[in-house]
Amino acid sequence: MEQVQTRVKEVKSFVDGEYLESSTDAKFDVYNPATQEIIAHVQEAKEEEVDRACRAARKAFEEGPWRTMPLSERCQKLRRMAEIILERKEELARLEAMDVGKPYPVALEKEIPRAANNLKFFADFMEKQGAEVYPMDEDYLNYTRYEPVGVASLITPWNLPFMLTTWKLGPCLAAGNTAVIKPAEVTPLTVSLLGEIAKEAGIPDGVVNVVHGFGPGSAGEYMTTHPDVDLISFTGETATGKSIMKSGADSLKKVSFELGGKAANIIFEDANLDKAIPTSLQAAFMNSGQVCLAGSRILVQRSIFDEFVERFREAAASFKVGDPQDSGTNMGPLVSKEHYEKVTSYLKVAEEEGATLVHGGKRPELPEHLKNGYYLEPTIYIQEDPKARISQEEIFGPVVTLIPFETEEEALEIANDTDYGLNGVVWTDNLQRAHRVSHHVRAGTIWVNCWFVRDLRAPFGGFNQSGVGREGGHHSMEFFTEAKNICIALE
Ligand code: NDP
């Protein structure tokens, strides 16, 4: 096992360029989900601290120099932030693995580098943007400017804390806005360092503020109602998105929401199972299934159903569940006690609904030091009824439902019978079918013969109740800027 830092951390909000002593002694604890040990005490930001953070962000926006500095200089500072993240990547990956329970190599090799790239990508992207000129009668010059909006509240979930926060912070800052960030209270560790990393990169005080607290009646809610906040970028549960939309409605804040999902992963009989099976396994169980893009409904054509079930079961049985800090671990624990209880409550639902358990459904055998961790084996059910709750609701854990289908039409009907629409996956060797099915699945991203392959220029977001708006490339820039039309008489 790798060396793990065991000292309990003291975490504070970061406001106007410095760590803030809370006005009250309210604190909450953060646990390592693999062991249930306390790893951090966090000072909770109350209304007063959130107000200070929002006012600091407003002042930094109005008085500059962030918004007014030359674009190349602003982008250079963002690239420096990305470099610092890479310089500190082992520390950040250790913290993320300990806080979320994800395997350390995944944090080290994928998520932290991607977080750095989120900042670098949007710095490069912003610098390359043009703006429209509309040729008019020769006496006028008519053009567009993209200006920053103001203060952004960036609210993120616990499954990919650092990666998802930088995915919002990159375009927010590149466009010249200022930010107040709130990570999920169960996983605040890596995001709590973003303020000091921004400062070290030369970003002025007040531009990046981080507060720690809860959602309703706490920091999250204050950030969505505060009069100094102009826009809210939120990633989390659909129900939370609805409540945030109501909170922001009075002052008509701009919103961008990335919400829940229940993706159909459709396996046709002509699919290459040697590729489809290992990828579907990742899509189902990566990050313990706590991924909005998880392929949690696997629709398999009846003619290959039995073969698929057997091979998928074998593959799941070889998935190594264990200590997130061990390099050979494929899957760690669930993130928290509360979430473990939610996920395991679906095991009872599955049983009551008559689903057939193919694999898992219980705690794995684990070494003594992990005996208190929130572990669940990769769990596979067959459920013929696509209306069953385990086929419809986002479980957000290592629980996958296999659903047989006969025809392409039936597969599409099942795939689209959902309140969500974040993404879908299609496995087939038939090019025409690949296009046809991709066009008919009602979701924001469709992967054909692959999963989770991302190009940061591409639109990312959900149909139906999986989101409002799109992130990525110019879609993010549109959200984080106001387009201004200027028409000048040349006489
Ligand atoms: P939540 O919606 O519970 O929380 C997300 C964030 O919102 C947390 O920081 C939370 O604070 C905060 N929050 C909660 N209530 C409010 C409120 N009323 N006002 C303001 N802020 C609030 O989501 P989870 O953390 O449970 O994350 C899992 C969900 O995120 C899943 O549904 C998943 O699908 C979705 N997700 C979507 C992605 C996408 O791109 N579409 C990507 C990743 C996840 P606190 O933690 O203190 O409650």
PDB file of N, CA, C and O and ligand atoms in Angstrom, residues 155-159 164 182-185 213-216 220-221 224 234-237 240 243-244 258-261 292 394 396 422 460, ligand 1:
ATOM      1  N   ILE A 155     -21.404  25.523  -8.209  1.00  0.00           N
ATOM      2  CA  ILE A 155     -21.779  24.541  -7.169  1.00  0.00           C
ATOM      3  C   ILE A 155     -21.618  23.139  -7.751  1.00  0.00           C
ATOM      4  O   ILE A 155     -22.181  22.837  -8.805  1.00  0.00           O
ATOM      5  N   THR A 156     -20.842  22.315  -7.050  1.00  0.00           N
ATOM      6  CA  THR A 156     -20.457  21.031  -7.658  1.00  0.00           C
ATOM      7  C   THR A 156     -20.720  19.848  -6.719  1.00  0.00           C
ATOM      8  O   THR A 156     -20.780  20.012  -5.505  1.00  0.00           O
ATOM      9  N   PRO A 157     -20.856  18.644  -7.300  1.00  0.00           N
ATOM     10  CA  PRO A 157     -21.166  17.452  -6.509  1.00  0.00           C
ATOM     11  C   PRO A 157     -19.907  16.743  -6.021  1.00  0.00           C
ATOM     12  O   PRO A 157     -18.784  17.206  -6.263  1.00  0.00           O
ATOM     13  N   TRP A 158     -20.112  15.602  -5.380  1.00  0.00           N
ATOM     14  CA  TRP A 158     -19.002  14.924  -4.706  1.00  0.00           C
ATOM     15  C   TRP A 158     -18.342  13.828  -5.534  1.00  0.00           C
ATOM     16  O   TRP A 158     -17.368  13.250  -5.093  1.00  0.00           O
ATOM     17  N   ASN A 159     -18.876  13.521  -6.715  1.00  0.00           N
ATOM     18  CA  ASN A 159     -18.330  12.333  -7.389  1.00  0.00           C
ATOM     19  C   ASN A 159     -17.007  12.603  -8.127  1.00  0.00           C
ATOM     20  O   ASN A 159     -16.133  11.742  -8.171  1.00  0.00           O
ATOM     21  N   LEU A 164     -14.802  18.485 -11.911  1.00  0.00           N
ATOM     22  CA  LEU A 164     -16.024  19.201 -12.307  1.00  0.00           C
ATOM     23  C   LEU A 164     -15.969  20.682 -11.923  1.00  0.00           C
ATOM     24  O   LEU A 164     -16.535  21.524 -12.617  1.00  0.00           O
ATOM     25  N   LYS A 182     -18.661  26.432  -4.318  1.00  0.00           N
ATOM     26  CA  LYS A 182     -18.966  25.579  -3.158  1.00  0.00           C
ATOM     27  C   LYS A 182     -18.877  24.109  -3.569  1.00  0.00           C
ATOM     28  O   LYS A 182     -19.667  23.638  -4.383  1.00  0.00           O
ATOM     29  N   PRO A 183     -17.923  23.379  -2.993  1.00  0.00           N
ATOM     30  CA  PRO A 183     -17.894  21.930  -3.248  1.00  0.00           C
ATOM     31  C   PRO A 183     -18.940  21.233  -2.375  1.00  0.00           C
ATOM     32  O   PRO A 183     -19.452  21.834  -1.426  1.00  0.00           O
ATOM     33  N   ALA A 184     -19.228  19.977  -2.682  1.00  0.00           N
ATOM     34  CA  ALA A 184     -20.142  19.202  -1.835  1.00  0.00           C
ATOM     35  C   ALA A 184     -19.512  19.047  -0.457  1.00  0.00           C
ATOM     36  O   ALA A 184     -18.289  18.901  -0.328  1.00  0.00           O
ATOM     37  N   GLU A 185     -20.340  19.058   0.578  1.00  0.00           N
ATOM     38  CA  GLU A 185     -19.747  19.074   1.918  1.00  0.00           C
ATOM     39  C   GLU A 185     -19.072  17.752   2.258  1.00  0.00           C
ATOM     40  O   GLU A 185     -18.192  17.722   3.120  1.00  0.00           O
ATOM     41  N   GLY A 213     -20.007  24.519   3.013  1.00  0.00           N
ATOM     42  CA  GLY A 213     -21.236  24.426   3.786  1.00  0.00           C
ATOM     43  C   GLY A 213     -22.169  23.438   3.139  1.00  0.00           C
ATOM     44  O   GLY A 213     -21.757  22.633   2.290  1.00  0.00           O
ATOM     45  N   PHE A 214     -23.425  23.532   3.522  1.00  0.00           N
ATOM     46  CA  PHE A 214     -24.424  22.580   3.049  1.00  0.00           C
ATOM     47  C   PHE A 214     -25.265  23.237   1.950  1.00  0.00           C
ATOM     48  O   PHE A 214     -24.965  24.338   1.515  1.00  0.00           O
ATOM     49  N   GLY A 215     -26.326  22.534   1.539  1.00  0.00           N
ATOM     50  CA  GLY A 215     -27.178  23.056   0.476  1.00  0.00           C
ATOM     51  C   GLY A 215     -28.288  23.949   0.996  1.00  0.00           C
ATOM     52  O   GLY A 215     -28.081  25.147   1.274  1.00  0.00           O
ATOM     53  N   PRO A 216     -29.483  23.373   1.211  1.00  0.00           N
ATOM     54  CA  PRO A 216     -30.620  24.196   1.607  1.00  0.00           C
ATOM     55  C   PRO A 216     -30.417  24.834   2.980  1.00  0.00           C
ATOM     56  O   PRO A 216     -29.875  24.195   3.881  1.00  0.00           O
ATOM     57  N   GLY A 220     -24.984  26.811   0.124  1.00  0.00           N
ATOM     58  CA  GLY A 220     -25.479  26.585  -1.240  1.00  0.00           C
ATOM     59  C   GLY A 220     -26.653  27.488  -1.560  1.00  0.00           C
ATOM     60  O   GLY A 220     -26.687  28.144  -2.602  1.00  0.00           O
ATOM     61  N   GLU A 221     -27.594  27.545  -0.659  1.00  0.00           N
ATOM     62  CA  GLU A 221     -28.785  28.358  -0.913  1.00  0.00           C
ATOM     63  C   GLU A 221     -28.442  29.855  -0.917  1.00  0.00           C
ATOM     64  O   GLU A 221     -28.919  30.600  -1.776  1.00  0.00           O
ATOM     65  N   THR A 224     -27.197  31.079  -4.146  1.00  0.00           N
ATOM     66  CA  THR A 224     -28.124  31.109  -5.287  1.00  0.00           C
ATOM     67  C   THR A 224     -29.154  32.230  -5.152  1.00  0.00           C
ATOM     68  O   THR A 224     -29.915  32.467  -6.078  1.00  0.00           O
ATOM     69  N   PHE A 234     -24.382  24.875 -12.016  1.00  0.00           N
ATOM     70  CA  PHE A 234     -24.602  23.832 -11.006  1.00  0.00           C
ATOM     71  C   PHE A 234     -24.509  22.456 -11.646  1.00  0.00           C
ATOM     72  O   PHE A 234     -25.059  22.212 -12.720  1.00  0.00           O
ATOM     73  N   THR A 235     -23.833  21.543 -10.979  1.00  0.00           N
ATOM     74  CA  THR A 235     -23.872  20.129 -11.357  1.00  0.00           C
ATOM     75  C   THR A 235     -24.297  19.343 -10.134  1.00  0.00           C
ATOM     76  O   THR A 235     -23.718  19.505  -9.056  1.00  0.00           O
ATOM     77  N   GLY A 236     -25.314  18.511 -10.293  1.00  0.00           N
ATOM     78  CA  GLY A 236     -25.791  17.711  -9.170  1.00  0.00           C
ATOM     79  C   GLY A 236     -27.100  17.030  -9.521  1.00  0.00           C
ATOM     80  O   GLY A 236     -27.399  16.797 -10.698  1.00  0.00           O
ATOM     81  N   GLU A 237     -27.873  16.744  -8.494  1.00  0.00           N
ATOM     82  CA  GLU A 237     -29.109  15.986  -8.710  1.00  0.00           C
ATOM     83  C   GLU A 237     -30.191  16.849  -9.365  1.00  0.00           C
ATOM     84  O   GLU A 237     -30.258  18.051  -9.133  1.00  0.00           O
ATOM     85  N   THR A 240     -32.226  18.886  -6.904  1.00  0.00           N
ATOM     86  CA  THR A 240     -31.525  20.089  -6.422  1.00  0.00           C
ATOM     87  C   THR A 240     -31.568  21.186  -7.484  1.00  0.00           C
ATOM     88  O   THR A 240     -31.757  22.361  -7.172  1.00  0.00           O
ATOM     89  N   SER A 243     -34.754  23.022  -7.308  1.00  0.00           N
ATOM     90  CA  SER A 243     -34.854  23.935  -6.178  1.00  0.00           C
ATOM     91  C   SER A 243     -33.964  25.172  -6.394  1.00  0.00           C
ATOM     92  O   SER A 243     -34.347  26.291  -6.051  1.00  0.00           O
ATOM     93  N   ILE A 244     -32.800  25.003  -7.020  1.00  0.00           N
ATOM     94  CA  ILE A 244     -31.920  26.151  -7.291  1.00  0.00           C
ATOM     95  C   ILE A 244     -32.561  27.092  -8.312  1.00  0.00           C
ATOM     96  O   ILE A 244     -32.470  28.321  -8.205  1.00  0.00           O
ATOM     97  N   GLU A 258     -26.132  20.810 -15.049  1.00  0.00           N
ATOM     98  CA  GLU A 258     -25.792  19.448 -15.487  1.00  0.00           C
ATOM     99  C   GLU A 258     -26.342  18.528 -14.416  1.00  0.00           C
ATOM    100  O   GLU A 258     -25.853  18.540 -13.279  1.00  0.00           O
ATOM    101  N   LEU A 259     -27.342  17.718 -14.753  1.00  0.00           N
ATOM    102  CA  LEU A 259     -28.071  16.984 -13.715  1.00  0.00           C
ATOM    103  C   LEU A 259     -27.909  15.465 -13.864  1.00  0.00           C
ATOM    104  O   LEU A 259     -26.941  15.002 -14.434  1.00  0.00           O
ATOM    105  N   GLY A 260     -28.869  14.738 -13.348  1.00  0.00           N
ATOM    106  CA  GLY A 260     -28.729  13.284 -13.272  1.00  0.00           C
ATOM    107  C   GLY A 260     -28.869  12.574 -14.618  1.00  0.00           C
ATOM    108  O   GLY A 260     -29.189  13.187 -15.637  1.00  0.00           O
ATOM    109  N   GLY A 261     -28.633  11.258 -14.598  1.00  0.00           N
ATOM    110  CA  GLY A 261     -28.749  10.465 -15.821  1.00  0.00           C
ATOM    111  C   GLY A 261     -29.118   9.019 -15.513  1.00  0.00           C
ATOM    112  O   GLY A 261     -29.037   8.574 -14.360  1.00  0.00           O
ATOM    113  N   CYS A 292     -22.419  10.413 -13.484  1.00  0.00           N
ATOM    114  CA  CYS A 292     -23.688  10.807 -14.131  1.00  0.00           C
ATOM    115  C   CYS A 292     -23.849  10.114 -15.472  1.00  0.00           C
ATOM    116  O   CYS A 292     -24.964   9.873 -15.917  1.00  0.00           O
ATOM    117  N   GLU A 394     -32.217   6.877 -10.871  1.00  0.00           N
ATOM    118  CA  GLU A 394     -30.756   6.969 -10.837  1.00  0.00           C
ATOM    119  C   GLU A 394     -30.270   6.450  -9.479  1.00  0.00           C
ATOM    120  O   GLU A 394     -30.453   7.105  -8.455  1.00  0.00           O
ATOM    121  N   PHE A 396     -27.017   5.608  -8.802  1.00  0.00           N
ATOM    122  CA  PHE A 396     -25.736   6.277  -8.592  1.00  0.00           C
ATOM    123  C   PHE A 396     -24.804   5.442  -7.713  1.00  0.00           C
ATOM    124  O   PHE A 396     -24.153   5.945  -6.802  1.00  0.00           O
ATOM    125  N   LEU A 422     -29.164  12.286 -20.496  1.00  0.00           N
ATOM    126  CA  LEU A 422     -27.809  12.847 -20.497  1.00  0.00           C
ATOM    127  C   LEU A 422     -26.956  12.222 -21.608  1.00  0.00           C
ATOM    128  O   LEU A 422     -26.281  12.912 -22.352  1.00  0.00           O
ATOM    129  N   PHE A 460     -21.759  19.490 -24.129  1.00  0.00           N
ATOM    130  CA  PHE A 460     -21.993  18.475 -23.103  1.00  0.00           C
ATOM    131  C   PHE A 460     -23.185  18.933 -22.264  1.00  0.00           C
ATOM    132  O   PHE A 460     -23.193  20.034 -21.721  1.00  0.00           O
TER     133      PHE A 460
HETATM  134  P1  NDP B   1     -26.574  17.244  -5.001  1.00  0.00           P
HETATM  135  O1  NDP B   1     -27.567  17.854  -5.915  1.00  0.00           O
HETATM  136  O2  NDP B   1     -27.065  16.650  -3.736  1.00  0.00           O
HETATM  137  O3  NDP B   1     -25.467  18.309  -4.578  1.00  0.00           O
HETATM  138  C1  NDP B   1     -24.674  19.001  -5.513  1.00  0.00           C
HETATM  139  C2  NDP B   1     -24.181  20.293  -4.884  1.00  0.00           C
HETATM  140  O4  NDP B   1     -25.287  21.154  -4.652  1.00  0.00           O
HETATM  141  C3  NDP B   1     -23.522  20.084  -3.528  1.00  0.00           C
HETATM  142  O5  NDP B   1     -22.469  21.016  -3.396  1.00  0.00           O
HETATM  143  C4  NDP B   1     -24.659  20.394  -2.574  1.00  0.00           C
HETATM  144  O6  NDP B   1     -24.260  20.757  -1.295  1.00  0.00           O
HETATM  145  C5  NDP B   1     -25.329  21.559  -3.288  1.00  0.00           C
HETATM  146  N1  NDP B   1     -26.709  21.786  -2.912  1.00  0.00           N
HETATM  147  C6  NDP B   1     -27.617  20.899  -2.436  1.00  0.00           C
HETATM  148  N2  NDP B   1     -28.811  21.506  -2.249  1.00  0.00           N
HETATM  149  C7  NDP B   1     -28.660  22.804  -2.622  1.00  0.00           C
HETATM  150  C8  NDP B   1     -29.522  23.947  -2.660  1.00  0.00           C
HETATM  151  N3  NDP B   1     -30.796  23.862  -2.310  1.00  0.00           N
HETATM  152  N4  NDP B   1     -29.020  25.119  -3.089  1.00  0.00           N
HETATM  153  C9  NDP B   1     -27.745  25.210  -3.494  1.00  0.00           C
HETATM  154  N5  NDP B   1     -26.869  24.180  -3.464  1.00  0.00           N
HETATM  155  C10 NDP B   1     -27.320  22.984  -3.047  1.00  0.00           C
HETATM  156  O7  NDP B   1     -25.772  16.175  -5.878  1.00  0.00           O
HETATM  157  P2  NDP B   1     -24.732  15.103  -5.354  1.00  0.00           P
HETATM  158  O8  NDP B   1     -23.610  15.826  -4.688  1.00  0.00           O
HETATM  159  O9  NDP B   1     -25.477  14.053  -4.616  1.00  0.00           O
HETATM  160  O10 NDP B   1     -24.158  14.528  -6.732  1.00  0.00           O
HETATM  161  C11 NDP B   1     -24.725  13.471  -7.416  1.00  0.00           C
HETATM  162  C12 NDP B   1     -25.615  13.952  -8.552  1.00  0.00           C
HETATM  163  O11 NDP B   1     -24.874  14.761  -9.449  1.00  0.00           O
HETATM  164  C13 NDP B   1     -26.173  12.816  -9.393  1.00  0.00           C
HETATM  165  O12 NDP B   1     -27.537  13.038  -9.648  1.00  0.00           O
HETATM  166  C14 NDP B   1     -25.381  12.919 -10.684  1.00  0.00           C
HETATM  167  O13 NDP B   1     -26.022  12.384 -11.810  1.00  0.00           O
HETATM  168  C15 NDP B   1     -25.170  14.382 -10.785  1.00  0.00           C
HETATM  169  N6  NDP B   1     -24.041  14.668 -11.674  1.00  0.00           N
HETATM  170  C16 NDP B   1     -24.296  15.165 -12.920  1.00  0.00           C
HETATM  171  C17 NDP B   1     -23.254  15.383 -13.801  1.00  0.00           C
HETATM  172  C18 NDP B   1     -23.528  15.946 -15.160  1.00  0.00           C
HETATM  173  O14 NDP B   1     -22.575  16.412 -15.779  1.00  0.00           O
HETATM  174  N7  NDP B   1     -24.740  15.932 -15.654  1.00  0.00           N
HETATM  175  C19 NDP B   1     -21.865  15.075 -13.444  1.00  0.00           C
HETATM  176  C20 NDP B   1     -21.721  14.570 -12.105  1.00  0.00           C
HETATM  177  C21 NDP B   1     -22.783  14.362 -11.258  1.00  0.00           C
HETATM  178  P3  NDP B   1     -24.172  19.604  -0.173  1.00  0.00           P
HETATM  179  O15 NDP B   1     -23.150  18.668  -0.647  1.00  0.00           O
HETATM  180  O16 NDP B   1     -23.772  20.286   1.040  1.00  0.00           O
HETATM  181  O17 NDP B   1     -25.544  18.985  -0.109  1.00  0.00           O
END
